[in-house]
Short mmCIF file of C-alpha atoms in Angstrom, two decimals:
data_model
loop_
_atom_site.label_atom_id
_atom_site.label_comp_id
_atom_site.label_asym_id
_atom_site.label_seq_id
_atom_site.Cartn_x
_atom_site.Cartn_y
_atom_site.Cartn_z
CA ILE N 770 95.99 100.00 86.59
CA ILE N 771 96.89 100.96 90.14
CA VAL N 772 100.05 102.76 89.05
CA TYR N 773 98.20 104.61 86.26
CA ASP N 774 95.46 105.68 88.66
CA ARG N 775 97.97 106.83 91.25
CA VAL N 776 99.85 108.87 88.62
CA ARG N 777 96.60 110.52 87.57
CA GLU N 778 95.75 111.37 91.18
CA THR N 779 99.25 112.69 91.85
CA LEU N 780 99.15 114.94 88.80
CA HIS N 781 95.78 116.36 89.88
CA GLN N 782 96.88 116.89 93.48
CA ARG N 783 100.31 118.32 92.65
CA PRO N 784 100.22 120.00 89.23
CA GLU N 785 103.68 121.53 89.74
CA LEU N 786 105.31 118.11 89.28
CA ASN N 787 106.46 116.98 85.87
CA ILE N 788 105.53 113.50 84.65
CA LYS N 789 108.79 111.86 85.76
CA GLN N 790 108.43 113.18 89.29
CA ALA N 791 104.76 112.19 89.45
CA VAL N 792 105.49 108.66 88.24
CA ASN N 793 108.38 108.29 90.68
CA LEU N 794 106.23 109.46 93.60
CA SER N 795 103.35 107.22 92.52
CA ILE N 796 105.54 104.14 92.27
CA ASN N 797 107.02 104.83 95.68
CA GLU N 798 103.51 105.12 97.15
CA THR N 799 102.27 101.86 95.63
CA LEU N 800 105.41 99.74 95.67
CA GLY N 801 104.97 98.24 99.12
CA ARG N 802 101.35 97.33 98.55
CA THR N 803 102.10 95.87 95.13
CA ILE N 804 104.91 93.69 96.44
CA MET N 805 102.94 92.47 99.45
CA THR N 806 99.87 91.66 97.34
CA SER N 807 101.92 89.85 94.71
CA LEU N 808 103.89 87.95 97.32
CA SER N 809 100.85 86.76 99.27
CA THR N 810 99.07 85.71 96.09
CA PHE N 811 102.25 84.00 94.87
CA LEU N 812 102.52 82.00 98.11
CA SER N 813 98.92 80.87 97.77
CA VAL N 814 99.54 79.74 94.20
CA VAL N 815 102.72 77.92 95.26
CA ALA N 816 100.66 75.98 97.79
CA LEU N 817 98.17 75.18 95.05
CA TRP N 818 101.03 74.05 92.80
CA LEU N 819 102.57 71.85 95.49
CA PHE N 820 99.41 70.32 96.94
CA GLY N 821 96.86 70.66 94.14
CA GLY N 822 97.81 67.49 92.37
CA LYS N 823 98.62 66.79 88.76
CA ALA N 824 95.40 68.35 87.48
CA LEU N 825 96.25 71.80 88.85
CA GLU N 826 100.03 71.76 88.49
CA ASP N 827 100.23 73.34 85.03
CA PHE N 828 97.55 75.91 85.82
CA ALA N 829 99.24 76.95 89.08
CA PHE N 830 102.62 77.22 87.36
CA THR N 831 101.09 79.48 84.71
CA LEU N 832 99.60 81.64 87.44
CA MET N 833 102.99 81.94 89.16
CA ILE N 834 104.62 83.12 85.94
CA GLY N 835 101.73 85.52 85.35
CA LEU N 836 102.09 87.03 88.81
CA ILE N 837 105.79 87.64 88.33
CA VAL N 838 105.36 89.16 84.88
CA GLY N 839 102.35 91.20 85.98
CA ALA N 840 104.08 92.69 89.01
CA TYR N 841 107.19 93.51 86.99
CA SER N 842 105.29 95.07 84.12
CA SER N 843 103.00 97.18 86.30
CA ILE N 844 105.93 98.65 88.19
CA PHE N 845 108.63 99.04 85.54
CA ILE N 846 107.15 98.80 82.06
CA ALA N 847 103.83 100.60 82.52
CA SER N 848 105.39 103.56 84.29
CA ALA N 849 108.12 103.98 81.68
CA PHE N 850 105.49 103.76 78.96
CA VAL N 851 103.48 106.58 80.56
CA VAL N 852 106.56 108.80 80.78
CA TYR N 853 107.50 108.08 77.16
CA LEU N 854 104.01 108.77 75.80
CA THR N 855 103.59 111.95 77.82
CA GLU N 856 106.95 113.34 76.74
CA TYR N 857 106.27 112.33 73.14
CA ASN N 858 102.93 114.17 73.15
CA GLN N 859 104.51 117.24 74.74
CA ARG N 860 107.26 117.34 72.12
CA LYS N 861 104.69 116.88 69.36
CA GLU N 862 102.50 119.72 70.66
CA LYS N 863 105.55 121.97 71.05
CA HIS N 864 106.63 121.19 67.49
CA LEU N 865 103.15 121.90 66.10
CA LYS N 866 103.01 125.28 67.87
CA ALA N 867 106.38 126.30 66.41
#
């Protein structure tokens, strides 16, 4: 959600950029914050996994996997998906006009 919102803001602030440039700039702006947030949350969950006992072990492990997958997908998959959909819609509109 943060990457999508930042792309939207970047496109409104700098309309001369194409979608690839806007996504690249947006990822660069949010990358540090995303990594630091994910890392600090991950460390907290690791402590919960190590010291939470048997009752919380499976839950904490699931949270660790979710943090890794969530950080990866928000940075790499979501941004590529936005670029693909935007370019697809532009090609479709161009084809319909022709």
